[in-house]
Amino acid sequence: MTAGNERIHFRIESFITDADYRSADEAIEDAMNIALLSAHPDAAKARELARAAAVREANTRRGAPTVAARRAGLRHRVMSIASIVLGALAVGTGALSPRTGSASITLQQGALVAGLIAVAAVAIMIWLEPLRSSGELWGSNLPARLYLFFAVLWIGFAGSIVAFRWKEVDRYQPWPVMIGLLLFLASGIAALILWRQGRRADRSGRRSGRAYVLRGLVDNADAPLIFEALDQWWAVTGPRVSSSDEKTFVETYREVLAYLARMGLIDPSQERKAARRNSFVEWKERRP
């Protein structure tokens, strides 16, 4: 699989994960939309701009203040990955020194640095949580239970040092280690709070399905306006983009169907039947 195909496959997985299909027919009907957005990232960005513009217009009609929603970009996703790496690195740095003392950095030297790394990791998580909980960051692919994992990891690490390795601490200068462990504990408590808040956001369903399409809308009574605006976007963009590189579009469409079948959302006979489709004319936004 080429790098380009891997990126398309990742986008297919992301879109389908966020879709919340209620039936096989609904999934099959949406397959051509998923194929176009997966094969053409620029089209996906344009659809999001059209959706956001429709939401702003609907809110303006209601007299609601127009608030620019935070959008997730490459730097946010890079920082999200960095926070996970830092969270694991913090424990690794603090645990580098075995009792033999053969490591290049000892617990005495590394505990404070490790604690600061944990603080940096959780600070990034706090900064990105509004984007994660709204689905802007990774859709529904980044669950709040990740925070629980780091909370247990950091608090557990601090407890293990006190319980099993306190003899390695310099009794005359214990402060670097004590401060480092306090930073681990504080980071763990912050991660626990994030987990509790994030779990509510995950359970609300705001990161997928209909709520994800309508995010930012003040009054859900205006939902038909959003879907009508997206229908108009699809009616223009769908035929134009799919015909610009028909081979890639059809191949991606079949890959979407194959993925739906692997996930058990459609059965093999439905996949085969849908794959024989050779007309893509009814472009419109799916109503979750």
XYZ file of C-alpha atoms in Angstrom:
288
model
C 0.000 0.000 0.000
C 1.434 3.367 -1.006
C 1.641 6.348 1.333
C -1.187 7.998 -0.617
C -3.400 4.950 -0.226
C -2.598 4.774 3.479
C -3.718 8.376 3.931
C -6.946 7.675 2.046
C -7.574 4.584 4.163
C -6.993 6.559 7.365
C -9.493 9.196 6.242
C -12.036 6.494 5.378
C -11.711 5.035 8.872
C -12.060 8.474 10.468
C -15.164 9.461 8.511
C -16.900 6.135 9.091
C -16.038 6.146 12.804
C -17.720 9.543 13.140
C -20.784 8.626 11.068
C -22.919 6.552 13.514
C -24.806 4.653 10.807
C -28.165 3.296 11.896
C -28.575 0.797 9.055
C -26.681 -0.882 6.225
C -28.686 1.065 3.632
C -27.654 4.331 5.265
C -24.002 3.314 5.215
C -24.140 2.290 1.551
C -25.898 5.502 0.568
C -23.188 7.542 2.269
C -20.327 5.556 0.748
C -19.902 7.833 -2.283
C -19.738 10.921 -0.038
C -17.110 9.265 2.147
C -15.158 8.220 -0.960
C -15.063 11.741 -2.360
C -14.029 13.360 0.932
C -11.396 10.672 1.558
C -9.864 10.851 -1.909
C -9.901 14.657 -2.023
C -8.888 16.343 1.269
C -9.418 19.775 -0.287
C -13.063 18.878 -0.868
C -13.365 17.825 2.771
C -11.997 21.203 3.864
C -14.371 23.014 1.494
C -17.343 21.068 2.860
C -16.391 22.053 6.400
C -16.149 25.713 5.357
C -19.605 25.475 3.780
C -20.989 23.845 6.917
C -19.445 26.465 9.216
C -20.726 29.297 7.007
C -24.248 27.864 7.110
C -24.078 27.585 10.901
C -22.896 31.193 11.226
C -25.679 32.414 8.952
C -28.336 30.493 10.890
C -27.045 31.818 14.219
C -26.962 35.367 12.861
C -30.628 35.081 11.872
C -31.374 34.138 15.468
C -29.532 37.218 16.661
C -26.905 35.067 18.349
C -23.412 36.533 18.572
C -21.048 35.161 15.977
C -18.207 33.434 17.778
C -15.305 32.137 15.747
C -15.027 28.451 16.606
C -11.595 27.064 17.260
C -10.467 24.967 14.345
C -7.952 22.171 14.588
C -4.987 22.475 12.263
C -1.785 20.552 11.720
C -0.068 22.224 14.660
C -2.849 21.112 17.017
C -2.592 17.520 15.831
C 1.187 17.591 16.135
C 0.875 18.965 19.666
C -1.679 16.283 20.496
C 0.781 13.575 19.481
C 3.549 15.416 21.333
C 1.520 15.401 24.561
C 1.188 11.611 24.384
C 4.890 11.184 23.702
C 5.802 13.556 26.533
C 3.424 11.795 28.902
C 5.201 8.495 28.336
C 8.649 10.124 28.258
C 8.085 11.636 31.695
C 7.837 8.224 33.314
C 10.742 6.912 31.243
C 12.956 9.796 32.297
C 12.081 9.401 35.955
C 12.679 5.641 35.882
C 15.995 5.652 34.020
C 18.192 4.895 36.989
C 18.264 1.248 38.072
C 19.482 0.407 41.527
C 22.875 -0.486 40.085
C 23.452 3.155 39.226
C 24.638 2.312 35.714
C 22.281 4.727 33.947
C 23.565 8.046 32.629
C 20.948 9.912 34.683
C 19.922 8.945 38.196
C 16.571 9.189 39.902
C 17.967 12.029 41.973
C 18.858 13.927 38.794
C 15.889 12.943 36.657
C 12.844 13.112 38.927
C 12.416 16.885 38.756
C 12.949 16.980 34.991
C 10.501 14.117 34.569
C 7.912 15.914 36.690
C 8.246 19.043 34.567
C 7.765 16.950 31.421
C 4.553 15.501 32.894
C 3.323 19.021 33.642
C 4.071 20.067 30.060
C 2.164 17.048 28.736
C -0.953 17.682 30.796
C -0.828 21.420 30.021
C -0.993 20.610 26.303
C -3.876 18.214 26.961
C -5.794 20.925 28.814
C -5.174 23.383 25.971
C -6.428 20.915 23.362
C -9.386 19.477 25.291
C -11.992 21.904 23.837
C -10.936 20.809 20.350
C -10.935 17.136 21.312
C -14.327 17.218 23.021
C -15.931 19.038 20.080
C -14.552 16.523 17.608
C -12.455 19.125 15.818
C -9.157 17.487 16.707
C -9.485 13.807 15.784
C -13.246 13.342 15.455
C -14.255 10.540 17.794
C -10.911 8.757 17.460
C -9.354 10.181 20.627
C -11.393 9.082 23.676
C -11.197 10.711 27.084
C -10.026 7.440 28.640
C -6.550 8.338 27.390
C -6.476 10.897 30.213
C -7.343 8.163 32.708
C -4.438 6.091 31.424
C -1.975 8.908 32.062
C -3.531 9.730 35.433
C -2.987 6.161 36.595
C 0.481 6.054 35.034
C 1.718 9.261 36.651
C 0.169 8.760 40.071
C 1.217 5.119 40.056
C 4.781 6.062 39.144
C 4.990 8.592 41.987
C 3.620 6.016 44.419
C 6.069 3.350 43.238
C 9.032 5.631 43.875
C 7.913 6.260 47.440
C 7.127 2.582 48.051
C 10.035 0.838 46.363
C 12.844 3.248 45.491
C 13.014 5.832 48.222
C 16.375 4.429 49.323
C 17.844 5.829 46.094
C 16.982 9.380 47.172
C 19.718 11.474 48.761
C 18.562 11.909 52.357
C 20.370 15.241 52.623
C 18.925 16.689 49.401
C 15.568 14.986 48.813
C 13.883 18.132 47.460
C 14.439 17.572 43.707
C 12.833 14.146 43.937
C 10.043 15.318 46.246
C 9.180 18.233 43.961
C 9.296 15.963 40.933
C 6.912 13.486 42.574
C 4.563 16.296 43.589
C 4.523 17.448 39.966
C 3.666 13.908 38.881
C 0.869 13.802 41.444
C -0.491 17.190 40.348
C -0.358 16.155 36.693
C -2.170 12.926 37.509
C -4.935 14.760 39.377
C -5.302 17.210 36.480
C -5.559 14.266 34.076
C -8.250 12.708 36.274
C -10.263 15.933 36.148
C -9.827 16.058 32.368
C -11.031 12.465 32.124
C -14.208 13.175 34.112
C -15.007 16.240 32.011
C -14.047 14.588 28.753
C -16.110 11.491 29.505
C -19.236 13.638 29.714
C -18.405 15.158 26.325
C -17.851 11.705 24.820
C -21.146 10.380 26.183
C -23.044 13.404 24.878
C -22.423 12.241 21.306
C -21.275 15.685 20.177
C -18.268 14.245 18.376
C -20.147 12.098 15.864
C -23.320 11.755 13.832
C -25.900 14.537 13.609
C -24.506 16.504 16.546
C -21.111 16.671 14.867
C -22.613 18.057 11.654
C -24.583 20.649 13.616
C -21.836 21.646 16.053
C -21.873 25.361 16.800
C -25.565 25.743 15.933
C -27.426 27.771 18.577
C -30.911 26.386 17.864
C -31.353 22.879 16.448
C -34.598 24.038 14.864
C -32.307 25.521 12.199
C -30.875 22.106 11.362
C -32.813 21.884 8.043
C -31.066 25.071 6.895
C -27.662 23.510 7.491
C -28.528 20.348 5.607
C -30.045 22.331 2.725
C -26.871 24.399 2.425
C -24.780 21.233 2.393
C -27.093 19.670 -0.197
C -26.394 22.634 -2.441
C -22.670 22.238 -1.884
C -22.783 18.535 -2.737
C -24.925 19.117 -5.839
C -22.205 21.338 -7.295
C -19.054 19.751 -5.884
C -19.925 16.060 -6.053
C -20.231 15.684 -9.847
C -17.354 18.058 -10.535
C -14.797 16.501 -8.192
C -15.744 12.858 -8.779
C -15.484 13.265 -12.545
C -12.144 15.107 -12.345
C -10.403 11.864 -11.328
C -13.027 9.205 -11.849
C -10.661 6.253 -11.507
C -9.435 7.314 -8.058
C -12.965 8.097 -6.943
C -14.347 4.696 -8.005
C -11.424 2.851 -6.415
C -11.923 4.768 -3.179
C -15.667 4.115 -3.291
C -15.019 0.374 -3.474
C -12.488 0.642 -0.665
C -15.138 2.364 1.467
C -17.541 -0.514 0.787
C -14.842 -3.059 1.642
C -14.154 -1.295 4.923
C -17.880 -1.193 5.760
C -18.016 -4.941 5.128
C -14.961 -5.620 7.309
C -16.545 -3.647 10.122
C -19.764 -5.649 9.813
C -21.827 -2.597 8.887
C -22.881 -4.231 5.613
C -22.755 -7.872 4.506
C -20.708 -9.208 1.558
C -23.712 -9.460 -0.747
C -24.571 -5.821 -0.111
C -20.953 -4.878 -0.760
C -20.926 -6.695 -4.108
C -24.221 -5.181 -5.180
C -23.177 -1.640 -4.232
C -19.773 -2.073 -5.935
C -21.547 -2.621 -9.266
C -23.005 0.865 -9.088
C -21.929 2.965 -12.070
C -24.051 6.084 -11.633
C -23.341 8.759 -9.027
C -25.856 11.530 -9.561
C -27.807 12.023 -6.319
C -25.290 14.050 -4.354
C -26.591 15.306 -1.018
C -25.703 15.468 2.676
C -26.666 12.446 4.717
C -29.250 13.076 7.441
C -27.910 11.214 10.503
